[in-house]
mmCIF file of C-alpha atoms and ligand atoms in Angstrom:
data_model
loop_
_atom_site.group_PDB
_atom_site.id
_atom_site.type_symbol
_atom_site.label_atom_id
_atom_site.label_comp_id
_atom_site.label_asym_id
_atom_site.label_seq_id
_atom_site.Cartn_x
_atom_site.Cartn_y
_atom_site.Cartn_z
ATOM 1 C CA UNK A 1 -58.618 46.785 18.923
ATOM 2 C CA UNK A 2 -61.118 43.864 18.570
ATOM 3 C CA UNK A 3 -62.815 43.001 21.869
ATOM 4 C CA UNK A 4 -61.723 40.027 23.599
ATOM 5 C CA UNK A 5 -63.785 37.032 24.366
ATOM 6 C CA UNK A 6 -64.498 37.036 28.044
ATOM 7 C CA UNK A 7 -65.463 33.509 28.261
ATOM 8 C CA UNK A 8 -69.360 34.235 28.046
ATOM 9 C CA UNK A 9 -71.105 33.616 25.035
ATOM 10 C CA UNK A 10 -74.371 35.407 23.926
ATOM 11 C CA UNK A 11 -77.481 33.602 24.935
ATOM 12 C CA UNK A 12 -79.249 34.443 21.512
ATOM 13 C CA UNK A 13 -76.172 32.690 19.753
ATOM 14 C CA UNK A 14 -76.482 29.571 22.164
ATOM 15 C CA UNK A 15 -80.255 29.636 21.517
ATOM 16 C CA UNK A 16 -79.814 30.036 17.599
ATOM 17 C CA UNK A 17 -77.116 27.079 17.569
ATOM 18 C CA UNK A 18 -79.248 24.756 19.794
ATOM 19 C CA UNK A 19 -82.043 24.778 17.079
ATOM 20 C CA UNK A 20 -79.643 25.080 13.869
ATOM 21 C CA UNK A 21 -80.148 22.275 11.660
ATOM 22 C CA UNK A 22 -77.346 22.642 9.046
ATOM 23 C CA UNK A 23 -74.217 24.006 10.376
ATOM 24 C CA UNK A 24 -71.054 24.986 7.964
ATOM 25 C CA UNK A 25 -67.635 25.451 9.430
ATOM 26 C CA UNK A 26 -64.820 27.077 7.330
ATOM 27 C CA UNK A 27 -61.423 26.799 9.086
ATOM 28 C CA UNK A 28 -57.823 28.402 8.388
ATOM 29 C CA UNK A 29 -54.739 28.121 9.559
ATOM 30 C CA UNK A 30 -55.114 29.702 12.775
ATOM 31 C CA UNK A 31 -57.027 26.655 14.239
ATOM 32 C CA UNK A 32 -53.623 24.688 13.811
ATOM 33 C CA UNK A 33 -51.717 27.362 15.500
ATOM 34 C CA UNK A 34 -52.316 25.904 18.998
ATOM 35 C CA UNK A 35 -50.775 22.593 17.504
ATOM 36 C CA UNK A 36 -47.443 24.510 16.882
ATOM 37 C CA UNK A 37 -48.079 24.589 13.085
ATOM 38 C CA UNK A 38 -47.327 28.183 11.619
ATOM 39 C CA UNK A 39 -50.122 29.761 10.190
ATOM 40 C CA UNK A 40 -49.512 30.306 6.495
ATOM 41 C CA UNK A 41 -48.218 33.865 6.930
ATOM 42 C CA UNK A 42 -46.070 32.812 9.688
ATOM 43 C CA UNK A 43 -44.672 29.898 7.962
ATOM 44 C CA UNK A 44 -42.845 32.732 5.806
ATOM 45 C CA UNK A 45 -40.284 33.307 8.675
ATOM 46 C CA UNK A 46 -36.996 32.246 9.530
ATOM 47 C CA UNK A 47 -35.228 30.821 6.764
ATOM 48 C CA UNK A 48 -37.882 31.416 4.344
ATOM 49 C CA UNK A 49 -38.497 35.120 5.771
ATOM 50 C CA UNK A 50 -37.071 36.691 2.471
ATOM 51 C CA UNK A 51 -40.042 35.081 0.113
ATOM 52 C CA UNK A 52 -43.421 36.187 -0.441
ATOM 53 C CA UNK A 53 -46.289 33.455 -0.167
ATOM 54 C CA UNK A 54 -46.535 33.806 -4.183
ATOM 55 C CA UNK A 55 -42.784 33.137 -4.572
ATOM 56 C CA UNK A 56 -43.467 29.459 -2.885
ATOM 57 C CA UNK A 57 -47.176 28.590 -3.628
ATOM 58 C CA UNK A 58 -47.743 29.288 -7.130
ATOM 59 C CA UNK A 59 -47.262 27.411 -10.440
ATOM 60 C CA UNK A 60 -44.652 29.890 -11.655
ATOM 61 C CA UNK A 61 -42.710 29.380 -8.383
ATOM 62 C CA UNK A 62 -42.273 25.386 -9.106
ATOM 63 C CA UNK A 63 -41.775 26.014 -12.720
ATOM 64 C CA UNK A 64 -38.701 28.204 -11.739
ATOM 65 C CA UNK A 65 -37.419 26.250 -8.811
ATOM 66 C CA UNK A 66 -39.055 23.039 -8.065
ATOM 67 C CA UNK A 67 -36.319 21.971 -5.415
ATOM 68 C CA UNK A 68 -36.655 25.259 -3.565
ATOM 69 C CA UNK A 69 -40.692 24.548 -3.251
ATOM 70 C CA UNK A 70 -40.288 21.025 -2.345
ATOM 71 C CA UNK A 71 -37.681 21.903 0.366
ATOM 72 C CA UNK A 72 -40.223 24.557 1.727
ATOM 73 C CA UNK A 73 -43.149 21.863 1.536
ATOM 74 C CA UNK A 74 -41.024 19.142 3.270
ATOM 75 C CA UNK A 75 -40.292 21.434 6.159
ATOM 76 C CA UNK A 76 -44.052 22.306 6.577
ATOM 77 C CA UNK A 77 -44.886 18.344 6.101
ATOM 78 C CA UNK A 78 -42.412 17.766 8.991
ATOM 79 C CA UNK A 79 -44.045 20.105 11.242
ATOM 80 C CA UNK A 80 -47.702 18.860 10.307
ATOM 81 C CA UNK A 81 -46.799 15.231 10.903
ATOM 82 C CA UNK A 82 -45.269 16.091 14.175
ATOM 83 C CA UNK A 83 -48.406 17.982 15.393
ATOM 84 C CA UNK A 84 -50.876 17.057 17.321
ATOM 85 C CA UNK A 85 -54.803 17.961 17.200
ATOM 86 C CA UNK A 86 -55.311 20.671 19.829
ATOM 87 C CA UNK A 87 -58.696 21.345 21.909
ATOM 88 C CA UNK A 88 -60.049 23.543 18.977
ATOM 89 C CA UNK A 89 -59.914 20.501 16.568
ATOM 90 C CA UNK A 90 -61.306 18.016 19.254
ATOM 91 C CA UNK A 91 -64.418 20.325 19.990
ATOM 92 C CA UNK A 92 -65.212 20.603 16.208
ATOM 93 C CA UNK A 93 -65.049 16.966 16.085
ATOM 94 C CA UNK A 94 -67.789 16.677 18.926
ATOM 95 C CA UNK A 95 -69.849 19.417 17.420
ATOM 96 C CA UNK A 96 -70.208 17.505 14.426
ATOM 97 C CA UNK A 97 -71.962 14.983 16.554
ATOM 98 C CA UNK A 98 -74.689 17.373 17.536
ATOM 99 C CA UNK A 99 -76.275 18.519 14.382
ATOM 100 C CA UNK A 100 -77.983 16.548 11.656
ATOM 101 C CA UNK A 101 -75.879 18.385 8.764
ATOM 102 C CA UNK A 102 -72.399 19.431 9.865
ATOM 103 C CA UNK A 103 -69.697 20.486 7.063
ATOM 104 C CA UNK A 104 -66.393 21.413 7.707
ATOM 105 C CA UNK A 105 -64.845 23.360 5.127
ATOM 106 C CA UNK A 106 -61.236 23.468 5.516
ATOM 107 C CA UNK A 107 -58.254 25.768 3.731
ATOM 108 C CA UNK A 108 -56.009 23.579 5.775
ATOM 109 C CA UNK A 109 -53.698 20.909 4.316
ATOM 110 C CA UNK A 110 -52.237 19.262 7.521
ATOM 111 C CA UNK A 111 -55.043 16.509 8.022
ATOM 112 C CA UNK A 112 -55.598 17.471 11.893
ATOM 113 C CA UNK A 113 -59.352 17.816 11.765
ATOM 114 C CA UNK A 114 -59.423 14.158 10.454
ATOM 115 C CA UNK A 115 -56.913 13.157 13.060
ATOM 116 C CA UNK A 116 -59.180 14.670 15.917
ATOM 117 C CA UNK A 117 -61.962 12.496 14.454
ATOM 118 C CA UNK A 118 -63.932 15.078 12.138
ATOM 119 C CA UNK A 119 -65.535 13.215 9.589
ATOM 120 C CA UNK A 120 -67.418 15.495 6.972
ATOM 121 C CA UNK A 121 -64.063 17.291 5.979
ATOM 122 C CA UNK A 122 -63.521 19.191 2.674
ATOM 123 C CA UNK A 123 -60.355 19.885 1.665
ATOM 124 C CA UNK A 124 -60.376 23.240 -0.459
ATOM 125 C CA UNK A 125 -56.559 23.607 -0.810
ATOM 126 C CA UNK A 126 -55.389 19.792 -0.763
ATOM 127 C CA UNK A 127 -53.217 18.019 1.418
ATOM 128 C CA UNK A 128 -49.515 18.431 2.009
ATOM 129 C CA UNK A 129 -49.114 14.857 2.684
ATOM 130 C CA UNK A 130 -49.682 13.825 -0.978
ATOM 131 C CA UNK A 131 -47.906 14.452 -3.969
ATOM 132 C CA UNK A 132 -49.615 14.428 -7.713
ATOM 133 C CA UNK A 133 -47.968 14.403 -11.045
ATOM 134 C CA UNK A 134 -47.566 18.052 -12.484
ATOM 135 C CA UNK A 135 -48.918 16.896 -16.076
ATOM 136 C CA UNK A 136 -52.641 17.497 -16.027
ATOM 137 C CA UNK A 137 -53.263 14.872 -18.659
ATOM 138 C CA UNK A 138 -51.461 11.960 -16.745
ATOM 139 C CA UNK A 139 -53.832 9.347 -15.244
ATOM 140 C CA UNK A 140 -51.241 8.553 -12.356
ATOM 141 C CA UNK A 141 -52.989 8.876 -8.725
ATOM 142 C CA UNK A 142 -51.944 10.796 -5.678
ATOM 143 C CA UNK A 143 -48.865 9.244 -3.814
ATOM 144 C CA UNK A 144 -47.455 10.015 -0.360
ATOM 145 C CA UNK A 145 -45.305 12.870 -0.991
ATOM 146 C CA UNK A 146 -41.853 11.468 -2.054
ATOM 147 C CA UNK A 147 -38.287 11.467 -0.421
ATOM 148 C CA UNK A 148 -35.928 13.595 -2.848
ATOM 149 C CA UNK A 149 -34.955 10.826 -5.096
ATOM 150 C CA UNK A 150 -38.436 9.807 -6.253
ATOM 151 C CA UNK A 151 -39.658 13.196 -7.579
ATOM 152 C CA UNK A 152 -40.782 12.166 -11.128
ATOM 153 C CA UNK A 153 -44.021 10.275 -11.925
ATOM 154 C CA UNK A 154 -43.590 6.747 -12.591
ATOM 155 C CA UNK A 155 -46.063 6.720 -15.395
ATOM 156 C CA UNK A 156 -44.882 9.792 -17.746
ATOM 157 C CA UNK A 157 -41.458 10.812 -15.897
ATOM 158 C CA UNK A 158 -43.106 14.679 -15.347
ATOM 159 C CA UNK A 159 -42.108 16.221 -12.100
ATOM 160 C CA UNK A 160 -44.220 15.234 -8.985
ATOM 161 C CA UNK A 161 -45.663 18.295 -7.273
ATOM 162 C CA UNK A 162 -47.344 18.656 -3.732
ATOM 163 C CA UNK A 163 -51.076 18.191 -3.900
ATOM 164 C CA UNK A 164 -52.109 21.453 -2.777
ATOM 165 C CA UNK A 165 -53.804 24.193 -4.625
ATOM 166 C CA UNK A 166 -51.682 27.250 -5.462
ATOM 167 C CA UNK A 167 -52.280 30.844 -6.201
ATOM 168 C CA UNK A 168 -53.754 31.139 -9.719
ATOM 169 C CA UNK A 169 -54.919 27.644 -9.584
ATOM 170 C CA UNK A 170 -58.512 26.132 -9.564
ATOM 171 C CA UNK A 171 -59.738 24.936 -6.410
ATOM 172 C CA UNK A 172 -61.009 21.099 -6.840
ATOM 173 C CA UNK A 173 -64.318 21.289 -8.449
ATOM 174 C CA UNK A 174 -66.071 18.702 -6.067
ATOM 175 C CA UNK A 175 -64.773 20.267 -3.116
ATOM 176 C CA UNK A 176 -65.891 24.083 -4.217
ATOM 177 C CA UNK A 177 -69.172 22.819 -5.245
ATOM 178 C CA UNK A 178 -69.807 21.219 -1.777
ATOM 179 C CA UNK A 179 -68.555 24.597 0.054
ATOM 180 C CA UNK A 180 -70.726 26.887 -2.218
ATOM 181 C CA UNK A 181 -73.829 24.125 -1.245
ATOM 182 C CA UNK A 182 -73.075 24.210 2.444
ATOM 183 C CA UNK A 183 -72.402 27.977 2.593
ATOM 184 C CA UNK A 184 -75.759 28.637 0.621
ATOM 185 C CA UNK A 185 -77.958 26.424 2.777
ATOM 186 C CA UNK A 186 -76.668 26.525 6.357
ATOM 187 C CA UNK A 187 -78.234 28.154 9.357
ATOM 188 C CA UNK A 188 -74.914 29.127 10.898
ATOM 189 C CA UNK A 189 -71.243 29.502 9.412
ATOM 190 C CA UNK A 190 -68.356 29.796 11.371
ATOM 191 C CA UNK A 191 -65.446 30.976 9.978
ATOM 192 C CA UNK A 192 -62.261 30.147 12.055
ATOM 193 C CA UNK A 193 -58.562 30.963 12.141
ATOM 194 C CA UNK A 194 -58.610 32.445 8.655
ATOM 195 C CA UNK A 195 -57.469 35.907 7.371
ATOM 196 C CA UNK A 196 -60.304 35.891 5.187
ATOM 197 C CA UNK A 197 -58.099 37.305 2.346
ATOM 198 C CA UNK A 198 -57.860 34.473 -0.079
ATOM 199 C CA UNK A 199 -60.440 33.805 -2.317
ATOM 200 C CA UNK A 200 -62.819 31.933 -3.287
ATOM 201 C CA UNK A 201 -62.762 30.621 0.300
ATOM 202 C CA UNK A 202 -63.307 34.419 1.647
ATOM 203 C CA UNK A 203 -66.450 34.456 -0.135
ATOM 204 C CA UNK A 204 -68.225 31.609 1.484
ATOM 205 C CA UNK A 205 -69.225 33.585 4.634
ATOM 206 C CA UNK A 206 -70.652 36.495 2.216
ATOM 207 C CA UNK A 207 -72.755 33.858 0.765
ATOM 208 C CA UNK A 208 -73.796 32.338 3.758
ATOM 209 C CA UNK A 209 -74.962 35.972 4.698
ATOM 210 C CA UNK A 210 -76.680 36.704 1.807
ATOM 211 C CA UNK A 211 -78.894 33.662 2.371
ATOM 212 C CA UNK A 212 -79.676 34.768 5.828
ATOM 213 C CA UNK A 213 -77.537 32.415 7.827
ATOM 214 C CA UNK A 214 -75.974 33.921 10.992
ATOM 215 C CA UNK A 215 -71.961 34.190 10.624
ATOM 216 C CA UNK A 216 -69.795 33.712 13.740
ATOM 217 C CA UNK A 217 -65.925 34.631 13.314
ATOM 218 C CA UNK A 218 -63.275 33.101 15.857
ATOM 219 C CA UNK A 219 -60.063 35.095 15.723
ATOM 220 C CA UNK A 220 -57.973 36.572 17.931
ATOM 221 C CA UNK A 221 -57.453 39.573 15.361
ATOM 222 C CA UNK A 222 -59.631 41.435 13.342
ATOM 223 C CA UNK A 223 -59.729 40.361 9.587
ATOM 224 C CA UNK A 224 -61.943 41.995 6.609
ATOM 225 C CA UNK A 225 -64.925 39.479 7.830
ATOM 226 C CA UNK A 226 -65.008 41.157 11.313
ATOM 227 C CA UNK A 227 -67.583 44.149 10.713
ATOM 228 C CA UNK A 228 -69.849 41.938 8.639
ATOM 229 C CA UNK A 229 -69.943 38.964 11.017
ATOM 230 C CA UNK A 230 -72.962 38.370 12.910
ATOM 231 C CA UNK A 231 -70.778 37.602 16.137
ATOM 232 C CA UNK A 232 -66.811 38.148 16.191
ATOM 233 C CA UNK A 233 -65.351 36.401 19.073
ATOM 234 C CA UNK A 234 -61.812 37.419 19.582
ATOM 235 C CA UNK A 235 -59.995 34.734 20.977
ATOM 236 C CA UNK A 236 -58.021 31.537 19.908
ATOM 237 C CA UNK A 237 -60.083 28.981 18.794
ATOM 238 C CA UNK A 238 -58.484 26.461 21.063
ATOM 239 C CA UNK A 239 -60.203 28.693 23.914
ATOM 240 C CA UNK A 240 -63.397 29.526 22.348
ATOM 241 C CA UNK A 241 -64.619 26.060 20.625
ATOM 242 C CA UNK A 242 -64.344 23.870 23.796
ATOM 243 C CA UNK A 243 -66.325 26.855 25.520
ATOM 244 C CA UNK A 244 -68.958 26.506 23.267
ATOM 245 C CA UNK A 245 -69.152 23.101 23.143
ATOM 246 C CA UNK A 246 -69.428 22.951 26.941
ATOM 247 C CA UNK A 247 -72.141 25.698 27.037
ATOM 248 C CA UNK A 248 -74.306 23.477 24.405
ATOM 249 C CA UNK A 249 -73.913 20.722 26.567
ATOM 250 C CA UNK A 250 -75.729 22.565 29.472
HETATM 251 C C1 BJW B 301 -55.945 32.112 14.984
HETATM 252 C C2 BJW B 301 -55.237 31.785 16.004
HETATM 253 C C3 BJW B 301 -55.858 30.839 17.006
HETATM 254 C C4 BJW B 301 -53.605 32.707 14.688
HETATM 255 N N1 BJW B 301 -56.962 30.781 16.988
HETATM 256 N N2 BJW B 301 -57.457 32.175 14.784
HETATM 257 C C5 BJW B 301 -61.368 37.100 -5.528
HETATM 258 C C6 BJW B 301 -62.142 36.168 -6.341
HETATM 259 C C7 BJW B 301 -61.531 34.725 -6.825
HETATM 260 C C8 BJW B 301 -59.944 34.874 -6.807
HETATM 261 C C9 BJW B 301 -59.294 35.725 -6.389
HETATM 262 C C10 BJW B 301 -59.815 37.155 -6.122
HETATM 263 N N3 BJW B 301 -59.051 38.070 -5.760
HETATM 264 C C11 BJW B 301 -57.907 37.219 -6.025
HETATM 265 C C12 BJW B 301 -57.940 36.096 -6.105
HETATM 266 C C13 BJW B 301 -56.972 35.113 -6.444
HETATM 267 C C14 BJW B 301 -56.178 34.333 -5.343
HETATM 268 C C15 BJW B 301 -56.570 34.984 -4.114
HETATM 269 O O1 BJW B 301 -57.043 35.308 -3.260
HETATM 270 N N4 BJW B 301 -55.296 36.000 -3.626
HETATM 271 C C16 BJW B 301 -55.571 37.078 -2.598
HETATM 272 C C17 BJW B 301 -53.971 36.944 -1.754
HETATM 273 C C18 BJW B 301 -55.999 38.080 -2.953
HETATM 274 N N5 BJW B 301 -56.987 33.286 -5.351
HETATM 275 C C19 BJW B 301 -56.561 32.076 -5.940
HETATM 276 O O2 BJW B 301 -55.702 32.324 -6.544
HETATM 277 C C20 BJW B 301 -57.267 30.924 -5.809
HETATM 278 N N6 BJW B 301 -57.635 30.270 -7.067
HETATM 279 C C21 BJW B 301 -58.367 30.873 -7.870
HETATM 280 O O3 BJW B 301 -59.085 32.137 -7.555
HETATM 281 O O4 BJW B 301 -58.537 30.190 -9.061
HETATM 282 C C22 BJW B 301 -59.506 30.863 -10.133
HETATM 283 C C23 BJW B 301 -59.305 29.945 -11.212
HETATM 284 C C24 BJW B 301 -60.330 29.152 -11.825
HETATM 285 C C25 BJW B 301 -60.402 28.438 -13.032
HETATM 286 C C26 BJW B 301 -58.996 28.018 -13.375
HETATM 287 C C27 BJW B 301 -57.999 28.933 -13.291
HETATM 288 C C28 BJW B 301 -58.149 29.696 -11.717
HETATM 289 C C29 BJW B 301 -56.370 29.653 -5.047
HETATM 290 C C30 BJW B 301 -56.034 29.978 -3.808
HETATM 291 C C31 BJW B 301 -55.219 29.174 -3.430
HETATM 292 C C32 BJW B 301 -54.722 29.262 -1.855
HETATM 293 N N7 BJW B 301 -53.399 28.325 -1.697
HETATM 294 C C33 BJW B 301 -52.589 28.701 -0.281
HETATM 295 C C34 BJW B 301 -51.672 27.507 -0.128
HETATM 296 C C35 BJW B 301 -52.368 26.185 -0.025
HETATM 297 C C36 BJW B 301 -50.890 25.371 -0.067
HETATM 298 C C37 BJW B 301 -50.241 25.462 1.152
HETATM 299 O O5 BJW B 301 -50.587 25.283 2.162
HETATM 300 O O6 BJW B 301 -48.976 25.486 0.697
HETATM 301 O O7 BJW B 301 -53.619 28.198 0.898
HETATM 302 S S1 BJW B 301 -52.066 30.129 -0.137
HETATM 303 C C38 BJW B 301 -52.649 30.103 1.611
HETATM 304 O O8 BJW B 301 -53.490 30.919 2.159
HETATM 305 C C39 BJW B 301 -53.331 28.820 2.046
HETATM 306 C C40 BJW B 301 -54.232 29.060 3.072
HETATM 307 O O9 BJW B 301 -54.994 27.973 3.188
HETATM 308 C C41 BJW B 301 -54.780 30.466 2.290
HETATM 309 C C42 BJW B 301 -55.465 30.977 3.686
HETATM 310 O O10 BJW B 301 -54.699 31.283 4.568
HETATM 311 P P1 BJW B 301 -55.223 31.173 6.218
HETATM 312 O O11 BJW B 301 -55.596 29.733 6.473
HETATM 313 O O12 BJW B 301 -56.516 32.217 6.123
HETATM 314 O O13 BJW B 301 -54.003 31.780 7.097
HETATM 315 P P2 BJW B 301 -53.503 32.874 7.339
HETATM 316 O O14 BJW B 301 -51.980 32.783 7.721
HETATM 317 O O15 BJW B 301 -53.646 33.992 6.104
HETATM 318 O O16 BJW B 301 -54.129 33.597 8.763
HETATM 319 C C43 BJW B 301 -54.113 32.978 9.696
HETATM 320 C C44 BJW B 301 -55.585 33.469 10.771
HETATM 321 O O17 BJW B 301 -55.242 32.739 11.751
HETATM 322 C C45 BJW B 301 -55.032 35.203 10.890
HETATM 323 O O18 BJW B 301 -56.147 35.947 10.703
HETATM 324 C C46 BJW B 301 -54.755 34.774 12.578
HETATM 325 O O19 BJW B 301 -55.058 36.188 13.245
HETATM 326 C C47 BJW B 301 -55.381 33.886 13.155
HETATM 327 N N8 BJW B 301 -55.209 33.008 14.154
HETATM 328 N N9 BJW B 301 -53.747 32.047 15.873
HETATM 329 C C48 BJW B 301 -57.687 31.606 15.797
HETATM 330 N N10 BJW B 301 -55.199 30.424 17.927
#
């Protein structure tokens, strides 16, 4: 069983953080769990429990049954639009102001970091509120996610698809290079609310460690990163991040 966070932060972690110049933060679905947005794996529950993530979040799934994939995304979009940022999101936005360089790399597609006031946000897996043409050669720009009757591109008539990164697809080139650069050059990297199982995002903490950075994991559960992380704080991010912010302000 992972050791739970008892409200105390290691003094050496706080000392290190106070002197850090370059901070990178990698977030996953757990950060939004306290806003009522199901984590990626929890989103495969209820009506969707007989599907595997690859059955709904892959180009093959979309080619086979676009209506089913759109229905799943419309359900999740409804949840994210109804949700509000939680204390973890707000603490990250406040922490950004304390460091000369602060890069928030998120696997989340829900815009909750931006809605909490975070500014330097790199979206690694896209954004659920937008759609794009499924024809890679089409010049059409991103549009708001469509209602059912409008699911074809107005320029080339190809099906519109959610503006997210599915299994087997490359991450947006610019976002991935910014993430690699942030991981390679940071003094400290936080990995928060992610199962650390989906690559290439899951490689970023390893990259930071290999360059000598301190890596702090915040997650109530153990992940493949836990054993390697310099510090593992086992509690919800909505508890740990405000505590971290408060401790830095003392
Ligand atoms: C809390 C909490 C609280 C709960 N507080 N915490 C090695 C290298 C490179 C690639 C691969 C590789 N091995 C395999 C691959 C392929 C694949 C992959 O990683 N598969 C794994 C399953 C093994 N990767 C890919 O396919 C990627 N593409 C790629 O590699 O392309 C190569 C290429 C190059 C050039 C040309 C072509 C191709 C793409 C990955 C895209 C992932 N997309 C998704 C869907 C996005 C859209 C959507 O949202 O629908 O992204 S999948 C899904 O997983 C989603 C998430 O962003 C991502 C990560 O999930 P996350 O955020 O970690 O969520 P959960 O639910 O897994 O975990 C939540 C955590 O929160 C848990 O740990 C809880 O304990 C915790 N938690 N409450 C803090 N209150």
